mmCIF file of C-alpha atoms in Angstrom:
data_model
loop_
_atom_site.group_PDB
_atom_site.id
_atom_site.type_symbol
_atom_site.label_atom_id
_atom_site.label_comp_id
_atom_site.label_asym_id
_atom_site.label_seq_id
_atom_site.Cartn_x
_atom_site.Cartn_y
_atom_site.Cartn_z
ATOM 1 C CA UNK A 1 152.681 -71.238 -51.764
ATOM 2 C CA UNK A 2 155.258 -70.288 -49.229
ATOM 3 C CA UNK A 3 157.304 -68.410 -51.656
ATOM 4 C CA UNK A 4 159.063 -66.245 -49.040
ATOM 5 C CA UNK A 5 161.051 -63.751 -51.683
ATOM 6 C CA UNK A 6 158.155 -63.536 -53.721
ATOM 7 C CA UNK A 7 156.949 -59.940 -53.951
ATOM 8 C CA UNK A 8 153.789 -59.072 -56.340
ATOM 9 C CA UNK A 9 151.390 -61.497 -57.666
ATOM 10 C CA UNK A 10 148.526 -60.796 -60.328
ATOM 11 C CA UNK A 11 145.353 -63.046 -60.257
ATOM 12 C CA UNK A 12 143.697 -63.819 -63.559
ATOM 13 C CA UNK A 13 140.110 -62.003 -63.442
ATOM 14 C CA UNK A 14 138.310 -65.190 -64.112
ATOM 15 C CA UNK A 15 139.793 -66.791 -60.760
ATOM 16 C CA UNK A 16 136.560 -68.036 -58.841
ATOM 17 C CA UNK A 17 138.215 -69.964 -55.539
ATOM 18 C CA UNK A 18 141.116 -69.236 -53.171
ATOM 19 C CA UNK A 19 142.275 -71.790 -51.175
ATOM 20 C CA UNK A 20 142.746 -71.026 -47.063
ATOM 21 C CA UNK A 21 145.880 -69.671 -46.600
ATOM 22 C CA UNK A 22 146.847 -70.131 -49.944
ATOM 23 C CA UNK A 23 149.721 -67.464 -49.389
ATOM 24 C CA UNK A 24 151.019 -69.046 -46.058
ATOM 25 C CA UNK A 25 155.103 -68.516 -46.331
ATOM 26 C CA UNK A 26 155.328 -65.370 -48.746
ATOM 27 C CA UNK A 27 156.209 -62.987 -45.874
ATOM 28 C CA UNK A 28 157.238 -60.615 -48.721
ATOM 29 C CA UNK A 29 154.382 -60.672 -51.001
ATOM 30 C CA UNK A 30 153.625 -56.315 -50.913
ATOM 31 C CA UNK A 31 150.911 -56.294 -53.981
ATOM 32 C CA UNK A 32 148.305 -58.558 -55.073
ATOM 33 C CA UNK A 33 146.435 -57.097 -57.632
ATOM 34 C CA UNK A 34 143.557 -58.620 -60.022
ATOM 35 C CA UNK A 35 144.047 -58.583 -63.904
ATOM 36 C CA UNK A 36 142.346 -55.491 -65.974
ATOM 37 C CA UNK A 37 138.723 -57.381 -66.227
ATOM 38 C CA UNK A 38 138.859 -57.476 -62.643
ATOM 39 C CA UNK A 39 135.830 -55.293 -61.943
ATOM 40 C CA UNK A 40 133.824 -58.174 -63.675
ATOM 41 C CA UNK A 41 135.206 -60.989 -61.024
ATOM 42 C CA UNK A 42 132.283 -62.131 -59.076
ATOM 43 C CA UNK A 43 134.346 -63.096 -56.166
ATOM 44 C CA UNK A 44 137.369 -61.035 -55.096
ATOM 45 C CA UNK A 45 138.509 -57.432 -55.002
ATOM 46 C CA UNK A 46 142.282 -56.181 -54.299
ATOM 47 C CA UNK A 47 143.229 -52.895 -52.227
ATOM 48 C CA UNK A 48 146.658 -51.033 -52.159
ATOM 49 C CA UNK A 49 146.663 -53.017 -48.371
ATOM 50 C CA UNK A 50 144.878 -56.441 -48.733
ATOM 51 C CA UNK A 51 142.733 -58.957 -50.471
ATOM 52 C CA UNK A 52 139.119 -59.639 -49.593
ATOM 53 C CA UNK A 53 136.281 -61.645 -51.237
ATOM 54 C CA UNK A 54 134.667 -59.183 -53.533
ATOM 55 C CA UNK A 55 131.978 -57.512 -50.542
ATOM 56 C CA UNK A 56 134.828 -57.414 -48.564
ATOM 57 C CA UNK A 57 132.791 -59.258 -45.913
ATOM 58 C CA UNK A 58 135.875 -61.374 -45.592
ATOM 59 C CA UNK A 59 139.862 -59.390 -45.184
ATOM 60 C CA UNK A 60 141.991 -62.833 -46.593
ATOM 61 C CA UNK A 61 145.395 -61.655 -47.368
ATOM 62 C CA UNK A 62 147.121 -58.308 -45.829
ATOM 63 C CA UNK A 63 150.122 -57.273 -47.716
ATOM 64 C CA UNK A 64 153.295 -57.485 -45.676
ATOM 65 C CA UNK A 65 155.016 -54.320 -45.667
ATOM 66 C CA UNK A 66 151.979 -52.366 -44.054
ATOM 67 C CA UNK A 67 152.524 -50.176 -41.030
ATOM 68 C CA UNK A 68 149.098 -49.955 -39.722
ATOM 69 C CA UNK A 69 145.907 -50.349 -41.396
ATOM 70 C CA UNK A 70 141.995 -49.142 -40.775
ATOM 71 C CA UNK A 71 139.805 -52.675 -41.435
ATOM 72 C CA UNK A 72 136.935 -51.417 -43.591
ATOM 73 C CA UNK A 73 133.577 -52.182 -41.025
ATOM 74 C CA UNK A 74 132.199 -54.651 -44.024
ATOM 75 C CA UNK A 75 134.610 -57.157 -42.489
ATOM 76 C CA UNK A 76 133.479 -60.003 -40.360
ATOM 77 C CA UNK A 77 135.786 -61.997 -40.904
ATOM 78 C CA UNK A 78 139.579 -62.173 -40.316
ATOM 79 C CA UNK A 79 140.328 -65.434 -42.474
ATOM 80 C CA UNK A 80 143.404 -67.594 -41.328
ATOM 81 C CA UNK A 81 146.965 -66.189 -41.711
ATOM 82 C CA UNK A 82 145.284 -62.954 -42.885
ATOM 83 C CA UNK A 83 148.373 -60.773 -41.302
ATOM 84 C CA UNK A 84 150.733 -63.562 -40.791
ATOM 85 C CA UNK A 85 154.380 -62.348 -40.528
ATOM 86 C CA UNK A 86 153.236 -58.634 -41.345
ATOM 87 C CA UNK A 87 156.852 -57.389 -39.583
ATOM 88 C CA UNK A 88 155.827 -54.251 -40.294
ATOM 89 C CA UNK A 89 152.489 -53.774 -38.926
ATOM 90 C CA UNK A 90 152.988 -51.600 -35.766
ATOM 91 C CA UNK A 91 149.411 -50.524 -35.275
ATOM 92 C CA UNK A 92 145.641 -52.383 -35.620
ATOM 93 C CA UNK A 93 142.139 -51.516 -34.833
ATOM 94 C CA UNK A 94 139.587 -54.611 -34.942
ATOM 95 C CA UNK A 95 136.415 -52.935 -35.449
ATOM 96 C CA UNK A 96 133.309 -53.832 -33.835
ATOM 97 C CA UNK A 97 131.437 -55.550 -36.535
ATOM 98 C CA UNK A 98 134.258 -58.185 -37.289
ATOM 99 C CA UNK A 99 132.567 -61.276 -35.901
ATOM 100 C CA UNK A 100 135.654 -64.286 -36.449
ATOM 101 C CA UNK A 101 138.898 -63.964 -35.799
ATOM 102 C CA UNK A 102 140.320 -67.347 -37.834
ATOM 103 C CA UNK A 103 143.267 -69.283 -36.304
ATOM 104 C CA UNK A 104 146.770 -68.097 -37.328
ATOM 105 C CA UNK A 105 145.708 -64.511 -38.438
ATOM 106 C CA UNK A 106 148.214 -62.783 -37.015
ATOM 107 C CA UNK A 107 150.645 -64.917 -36.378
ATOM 108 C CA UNK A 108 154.070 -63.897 -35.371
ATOM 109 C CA UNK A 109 153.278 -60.191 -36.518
ATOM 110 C CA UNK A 110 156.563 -59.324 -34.080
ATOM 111 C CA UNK A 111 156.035 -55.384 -34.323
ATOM 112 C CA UNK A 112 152.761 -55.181 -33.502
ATOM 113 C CA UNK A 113 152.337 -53.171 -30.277
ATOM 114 C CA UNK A 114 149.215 -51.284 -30.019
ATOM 115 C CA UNK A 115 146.084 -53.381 -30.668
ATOM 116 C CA UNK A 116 142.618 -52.707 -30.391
ATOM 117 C CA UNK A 117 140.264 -55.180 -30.372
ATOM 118 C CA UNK A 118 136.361 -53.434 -30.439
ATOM 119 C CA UNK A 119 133.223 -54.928 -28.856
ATOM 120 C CA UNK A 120 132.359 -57.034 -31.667
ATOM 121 C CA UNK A 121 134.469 -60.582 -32.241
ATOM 122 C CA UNK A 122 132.316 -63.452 -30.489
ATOM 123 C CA UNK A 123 135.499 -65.691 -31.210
ATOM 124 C CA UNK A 124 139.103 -65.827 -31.024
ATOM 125 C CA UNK A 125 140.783 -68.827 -32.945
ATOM 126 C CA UNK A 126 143.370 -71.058 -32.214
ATOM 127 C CA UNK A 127 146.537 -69.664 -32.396
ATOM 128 C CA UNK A 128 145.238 -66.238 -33.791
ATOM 129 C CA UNK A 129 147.980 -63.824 -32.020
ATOM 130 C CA UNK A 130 150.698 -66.509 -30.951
ATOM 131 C CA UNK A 131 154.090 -64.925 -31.938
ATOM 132 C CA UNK A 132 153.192 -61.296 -31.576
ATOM 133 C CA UNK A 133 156.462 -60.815 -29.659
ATOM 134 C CA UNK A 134 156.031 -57.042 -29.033
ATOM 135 C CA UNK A 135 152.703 -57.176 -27.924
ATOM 136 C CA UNK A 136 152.365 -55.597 -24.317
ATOM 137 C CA UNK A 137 148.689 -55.421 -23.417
ATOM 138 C CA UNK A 138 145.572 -56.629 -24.396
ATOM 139 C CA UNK A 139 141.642 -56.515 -23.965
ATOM 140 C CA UNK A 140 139.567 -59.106 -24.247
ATOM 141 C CA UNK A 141 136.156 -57.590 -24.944
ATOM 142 C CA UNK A 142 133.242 -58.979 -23.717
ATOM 143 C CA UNK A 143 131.803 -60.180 -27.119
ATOM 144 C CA UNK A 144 134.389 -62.855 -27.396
ATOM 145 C CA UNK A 145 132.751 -66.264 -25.967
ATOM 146 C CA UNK A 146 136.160 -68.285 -26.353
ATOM 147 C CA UNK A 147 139.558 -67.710 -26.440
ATOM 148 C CA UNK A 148 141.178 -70.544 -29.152
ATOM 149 C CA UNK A 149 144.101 -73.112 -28.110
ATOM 150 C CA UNK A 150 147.320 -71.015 -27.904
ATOM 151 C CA UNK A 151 145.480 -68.139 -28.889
ATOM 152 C CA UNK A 152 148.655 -66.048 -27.470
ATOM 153 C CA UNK A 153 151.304 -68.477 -27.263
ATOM 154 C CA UNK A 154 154.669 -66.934 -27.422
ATOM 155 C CA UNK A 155 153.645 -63.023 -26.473
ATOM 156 C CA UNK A 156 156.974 -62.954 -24.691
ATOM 157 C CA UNK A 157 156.217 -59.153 -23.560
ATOM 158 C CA UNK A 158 152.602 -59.265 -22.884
ATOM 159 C CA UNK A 159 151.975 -58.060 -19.632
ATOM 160 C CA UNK A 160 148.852 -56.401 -18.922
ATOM 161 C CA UNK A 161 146.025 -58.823 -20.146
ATOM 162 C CA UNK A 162 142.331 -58.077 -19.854
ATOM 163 C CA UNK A 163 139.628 -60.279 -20.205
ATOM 164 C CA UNK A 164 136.111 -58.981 -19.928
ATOM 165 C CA UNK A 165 133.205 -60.410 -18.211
ATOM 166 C CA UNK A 166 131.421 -62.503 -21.043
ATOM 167 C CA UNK A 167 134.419 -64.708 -22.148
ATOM 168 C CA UNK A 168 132.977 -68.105 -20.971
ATOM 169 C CA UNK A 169 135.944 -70.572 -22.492
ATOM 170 C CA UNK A 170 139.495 -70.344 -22.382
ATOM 171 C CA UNK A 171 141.436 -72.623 -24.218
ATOM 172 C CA UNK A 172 144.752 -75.070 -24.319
ATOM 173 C CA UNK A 173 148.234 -73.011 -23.447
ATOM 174 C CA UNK A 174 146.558 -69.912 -24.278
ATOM 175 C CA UNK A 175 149.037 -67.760 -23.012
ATOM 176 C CA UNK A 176 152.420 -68.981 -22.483
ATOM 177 C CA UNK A 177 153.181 -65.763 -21.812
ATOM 178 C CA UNK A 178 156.981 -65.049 -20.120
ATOM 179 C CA UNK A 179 155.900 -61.711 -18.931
ATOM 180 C CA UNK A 180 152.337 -61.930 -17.684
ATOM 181 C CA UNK A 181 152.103 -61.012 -14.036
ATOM 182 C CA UNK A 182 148.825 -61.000 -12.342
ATOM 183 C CA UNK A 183 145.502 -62.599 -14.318
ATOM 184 C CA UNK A 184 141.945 -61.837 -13.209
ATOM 185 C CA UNK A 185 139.356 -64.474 -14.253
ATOM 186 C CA UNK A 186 135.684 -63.084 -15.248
ATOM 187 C CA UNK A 187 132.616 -64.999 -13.453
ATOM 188 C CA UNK A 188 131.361 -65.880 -16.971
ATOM 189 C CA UNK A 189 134.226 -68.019 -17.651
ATOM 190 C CA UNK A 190 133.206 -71.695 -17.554
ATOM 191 C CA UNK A 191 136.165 -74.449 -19.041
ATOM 192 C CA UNK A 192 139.972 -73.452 -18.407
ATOM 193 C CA UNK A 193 142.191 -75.489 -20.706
ATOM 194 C CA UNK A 194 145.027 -76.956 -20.114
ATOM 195 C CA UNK A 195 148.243 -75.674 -19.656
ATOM 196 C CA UNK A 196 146.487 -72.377 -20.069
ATOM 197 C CA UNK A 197 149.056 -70.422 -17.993
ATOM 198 C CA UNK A 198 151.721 -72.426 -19.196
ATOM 199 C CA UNK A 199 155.965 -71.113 -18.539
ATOM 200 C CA UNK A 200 153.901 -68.061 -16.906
ATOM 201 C CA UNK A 201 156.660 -67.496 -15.076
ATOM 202 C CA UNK A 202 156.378 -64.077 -13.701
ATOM 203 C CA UNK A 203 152.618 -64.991 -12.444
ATOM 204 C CA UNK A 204 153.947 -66.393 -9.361
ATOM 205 C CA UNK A 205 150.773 -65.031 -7.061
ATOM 206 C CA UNK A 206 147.664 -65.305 -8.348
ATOM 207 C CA UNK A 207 145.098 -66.461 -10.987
ATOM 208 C CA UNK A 208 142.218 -64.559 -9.264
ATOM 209 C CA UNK A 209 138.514 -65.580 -10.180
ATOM 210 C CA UNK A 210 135.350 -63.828 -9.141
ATOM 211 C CA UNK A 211 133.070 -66.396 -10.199
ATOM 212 C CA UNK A 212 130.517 -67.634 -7.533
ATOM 213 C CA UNK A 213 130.976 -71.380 -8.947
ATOM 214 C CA UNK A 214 133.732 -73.903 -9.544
ATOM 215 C CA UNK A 215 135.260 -74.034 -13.240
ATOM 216 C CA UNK A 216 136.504 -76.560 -15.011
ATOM 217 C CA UNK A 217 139.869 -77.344 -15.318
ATOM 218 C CA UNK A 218 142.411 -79.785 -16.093
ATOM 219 C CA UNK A 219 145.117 -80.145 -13.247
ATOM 220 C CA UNK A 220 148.076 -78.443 -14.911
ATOM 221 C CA UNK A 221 145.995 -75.050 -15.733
ATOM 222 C CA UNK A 222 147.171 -73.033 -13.492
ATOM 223 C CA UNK A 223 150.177 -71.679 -11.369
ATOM 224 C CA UNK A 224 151.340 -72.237 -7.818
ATOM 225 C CA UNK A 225 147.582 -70.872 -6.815
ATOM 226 C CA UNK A 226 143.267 -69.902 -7.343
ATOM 227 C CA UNK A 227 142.349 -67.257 -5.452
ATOM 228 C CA UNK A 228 138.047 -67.663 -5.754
ATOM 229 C CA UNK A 229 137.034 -65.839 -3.054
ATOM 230 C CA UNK A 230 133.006 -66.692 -3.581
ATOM 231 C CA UNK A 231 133.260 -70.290 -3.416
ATOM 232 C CA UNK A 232 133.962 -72.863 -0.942
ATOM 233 C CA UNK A 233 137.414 -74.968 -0.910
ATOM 234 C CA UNK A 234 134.826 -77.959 -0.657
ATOM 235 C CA UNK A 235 133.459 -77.830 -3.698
ATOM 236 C CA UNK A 236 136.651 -78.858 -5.391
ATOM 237 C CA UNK A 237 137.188 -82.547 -4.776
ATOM 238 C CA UNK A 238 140.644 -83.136 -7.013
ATOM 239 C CA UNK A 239 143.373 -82.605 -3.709
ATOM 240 C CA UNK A 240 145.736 -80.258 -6.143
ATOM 241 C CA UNK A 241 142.697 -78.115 -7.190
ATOM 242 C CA UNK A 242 142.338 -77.643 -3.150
ATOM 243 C CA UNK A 243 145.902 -76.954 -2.710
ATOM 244 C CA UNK A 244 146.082 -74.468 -5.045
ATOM 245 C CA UNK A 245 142.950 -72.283 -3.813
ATOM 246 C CA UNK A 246 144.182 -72.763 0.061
ATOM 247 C CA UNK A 247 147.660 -71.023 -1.343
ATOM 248 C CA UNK A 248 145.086 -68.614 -2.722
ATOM 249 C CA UNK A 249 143.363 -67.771 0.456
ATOM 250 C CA UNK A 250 146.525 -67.827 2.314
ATOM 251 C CA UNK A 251 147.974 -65.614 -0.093
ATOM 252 C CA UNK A 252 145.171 -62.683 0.202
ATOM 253 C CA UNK A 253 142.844 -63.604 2.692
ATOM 254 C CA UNK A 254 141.284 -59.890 2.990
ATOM 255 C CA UNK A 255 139.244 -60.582 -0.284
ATOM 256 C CA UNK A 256 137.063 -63.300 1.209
ATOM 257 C CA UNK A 257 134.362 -62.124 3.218
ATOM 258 C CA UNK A 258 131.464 -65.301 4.014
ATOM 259 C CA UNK A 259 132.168 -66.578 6.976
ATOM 260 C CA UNK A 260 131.482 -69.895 5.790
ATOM 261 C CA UNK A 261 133.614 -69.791 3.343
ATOM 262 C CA UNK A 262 136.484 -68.804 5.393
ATOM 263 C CA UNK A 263 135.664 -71.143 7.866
ATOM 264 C CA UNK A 264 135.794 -73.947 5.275
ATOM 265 C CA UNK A 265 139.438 -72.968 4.127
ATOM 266 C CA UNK A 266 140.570 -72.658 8.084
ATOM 267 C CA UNK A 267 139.122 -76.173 8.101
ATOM 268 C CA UNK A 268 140.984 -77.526 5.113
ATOM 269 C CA UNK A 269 143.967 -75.962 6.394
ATOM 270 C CA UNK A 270 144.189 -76.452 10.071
ATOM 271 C CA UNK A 271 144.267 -80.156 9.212
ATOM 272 C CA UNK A 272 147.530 -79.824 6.682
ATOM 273 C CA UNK A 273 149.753 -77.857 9.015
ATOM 274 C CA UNK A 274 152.971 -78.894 8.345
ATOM 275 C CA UNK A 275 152.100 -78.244 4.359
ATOM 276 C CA UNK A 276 150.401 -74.836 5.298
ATOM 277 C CA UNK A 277 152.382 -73.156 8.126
ATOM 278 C CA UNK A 278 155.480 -72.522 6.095
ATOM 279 C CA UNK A 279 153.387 -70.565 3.163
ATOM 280 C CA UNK A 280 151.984 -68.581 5.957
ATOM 281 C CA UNK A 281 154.837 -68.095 7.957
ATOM 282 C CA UNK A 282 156.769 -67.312 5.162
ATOM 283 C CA UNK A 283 154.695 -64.194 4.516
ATOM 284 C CA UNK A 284 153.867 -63.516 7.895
ATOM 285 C CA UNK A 285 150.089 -63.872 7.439
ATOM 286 C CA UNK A 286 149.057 -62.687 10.718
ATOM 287 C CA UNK A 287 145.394 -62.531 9.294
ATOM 288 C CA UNK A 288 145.275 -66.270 8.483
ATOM 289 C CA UNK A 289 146.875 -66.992 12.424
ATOM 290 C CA UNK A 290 143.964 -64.904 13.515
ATOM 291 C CA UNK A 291 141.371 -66.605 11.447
ATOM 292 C CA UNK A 292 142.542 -70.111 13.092
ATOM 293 C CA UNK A 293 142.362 -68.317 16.321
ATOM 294 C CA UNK A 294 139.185 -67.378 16.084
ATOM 295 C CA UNK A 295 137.726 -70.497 14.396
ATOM 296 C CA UNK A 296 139.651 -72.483 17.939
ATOM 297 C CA UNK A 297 141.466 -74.246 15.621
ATOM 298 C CA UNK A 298 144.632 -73.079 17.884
ATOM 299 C CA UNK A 299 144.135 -74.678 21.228
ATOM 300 C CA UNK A 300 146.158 -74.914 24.809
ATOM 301 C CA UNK A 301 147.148 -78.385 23.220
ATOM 302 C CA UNK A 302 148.218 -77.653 20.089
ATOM 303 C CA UNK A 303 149.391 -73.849 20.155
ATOM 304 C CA UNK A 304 153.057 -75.243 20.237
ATOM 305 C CA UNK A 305 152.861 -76.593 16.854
ATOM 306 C CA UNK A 306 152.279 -73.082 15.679
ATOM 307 C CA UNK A 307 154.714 -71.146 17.774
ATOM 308 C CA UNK A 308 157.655 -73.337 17.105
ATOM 309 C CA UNK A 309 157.865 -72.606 13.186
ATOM 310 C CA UNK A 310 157.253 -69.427 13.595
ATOM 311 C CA UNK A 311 160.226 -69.056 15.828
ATOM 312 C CA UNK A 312 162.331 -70.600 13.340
ATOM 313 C CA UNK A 313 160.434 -68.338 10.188
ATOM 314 C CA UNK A 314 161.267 -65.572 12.293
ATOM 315 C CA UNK A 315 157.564 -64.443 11.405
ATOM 316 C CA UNK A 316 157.155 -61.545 14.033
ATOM 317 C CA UNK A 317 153.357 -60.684 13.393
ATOM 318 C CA UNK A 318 152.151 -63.896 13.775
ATOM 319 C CA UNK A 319 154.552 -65.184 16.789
ATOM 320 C CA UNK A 320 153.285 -61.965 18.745
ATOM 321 C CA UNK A 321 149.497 -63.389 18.290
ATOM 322 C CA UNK A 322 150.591 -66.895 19.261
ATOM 323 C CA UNK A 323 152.072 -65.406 22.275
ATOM 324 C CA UNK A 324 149.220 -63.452 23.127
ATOM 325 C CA UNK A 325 146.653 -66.205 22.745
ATOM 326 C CA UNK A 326 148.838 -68.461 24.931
ATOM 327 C CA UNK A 327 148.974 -65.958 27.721
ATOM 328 C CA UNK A 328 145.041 -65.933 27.323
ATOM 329 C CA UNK A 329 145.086 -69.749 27.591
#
């Protein structure tokens, strides 16, 4: 329709089909309400807060000037640009029996800053919470299998997201979220999209995964590293895929803990000093030094390699080690 100062609208009773999104663009549409036979329409049923199909199995329109609103636990479906630019809506509970959440259903609803989303959706849709501006945490329970294309595009404030073990797929530029600072990867997760952590900005350490297996992912996924701490640097063949998990290790090295493992990332990066050192030095990552130490990747040959940029990073933990294991040599 996109009628966007259009207020109230009354449906004939006899109406038997709405079209998808149907009232895409009237963001001030505040009543719908069926004609007086309306208890006789086979198909649709109006509420002082929405529309639904008439065993309200199905919530297709919410009226925009709503504040917060309980989903009756019939729904199982949240149909496309359901709450679209609801301005008002401040508050939401997804109950557990809602199975779909359709693409667009919530777009841009820019006050919305407490939502609840129950053990119960198997599937987020493309797109479904992109826009919600206020937005400053989120779960992702562990009934959702995939997380749609965009599916949070444009949360400029969300922070804090959570995404339970279960969620196997994660779509295209999911996020895009300005504000996002740290992101924890379930082991269930199998495809990462790409560009999913697209103009993350703040999430300048770590997308950390606990899966015991590579993923798949395109090459611009992720940020400046992968921290996978149960699998081995070898198993990813693409060179920026093993760049970004030997910033990873570099970055917290304490959460690996097979030696073989570790002894394949001290491998990868003994042989890519000059690319490695600085990252390491940088932070003073004494416990990485050590590692190569130990592994006798730091030799009476070599050791001078090492000491010199540390001199000039001024990194005082790991210079003190170097120093130490030259005296030993």
């Amino acid at each position: 329709m996109d009628c966007e100062n259009l207020k109230r609208i009354t449906l004939p009773g006899s109406i038997k089909s709405i079209r998808e999104a149907v009232f895409e663009g009237c963001r001030s549409l505040n009543r719908i309400s069926i004609s007086a036979d309306s208890a006789n329409n086979p198909e649709y049923v109006a509420t002082n807060k929405a529309l639904y199909n008439k065993d309200k199995t199905e919530l297709i329109c919410a009226f925009k000037n709503i504040r917060s609103m309980v989903i009756p636990e019939t729904v199982t479906t949240i149909k496309t640009k359901a709450f679209d630019y609801c301005n008002s809506l401040v508050s939401l509970t997804i109950p557990k029996n809602v199975r779909i959440i359709e693409s667009f259903a919530f777009d841009y609803c820019n006050n919305l800053t407490d939502l609840t989303i129950c053990e119960g959706p198997e599937r987020i849709d493309y797109y479904a919470f992109s826009g919600c501006s206020s937005l400053t945490g989120v779960t992702i329970p562990a009934s959702v299998k995939s997380i749609g294309s965009c599916a949070f595009r444009g949360c400029s404030n969300l922070s804090d997201i959570t995404i339970s073990e279960g969620v196997e797929a994660i779509g295209d530029l999911v996020f895009n979220c300005g504000n996002l600072n740290s992101l924890t990867i379930p082991e269930s997760v199998e495809v990462i999209g790409k560009n999913a952590l697209f103009n993350c900005d703040k999430l300048e350490l770590e997308a950390y995964c606990v899966a015991a297996k590579t993923l798949e992912f395109s090459k611009d996924s992720h940020p400046k590293l992968l921290i996978f701490p149960k699998v081995s640097i070898n198993e990813y063949k693409d060179t920026l895929h093993k760049e970004l998990c030997a910033y990873g290790f570099i970055a917290k090295p304490e959460v690996y803990t097979d030696k073989k493992i570790i002894n394949d990332y001290i491998s990868y990066i003994s042989g890519r000093k000059k690319q490695f050192l600085p990252e390491i030095y940088k932070e003073d990552k004494v416990q990485v030094i050590r590692l190569l130490g130990e592994a006798k990747k730091i030799t009476k040959a070599n050791i001078d390699e090492y000491i010199e940029p540390a001199l000039k990073a001024k990194a005082t933990r790991c210079l003190a080690y170097l120093k130490d294991l030259k005296n030993m040599h």
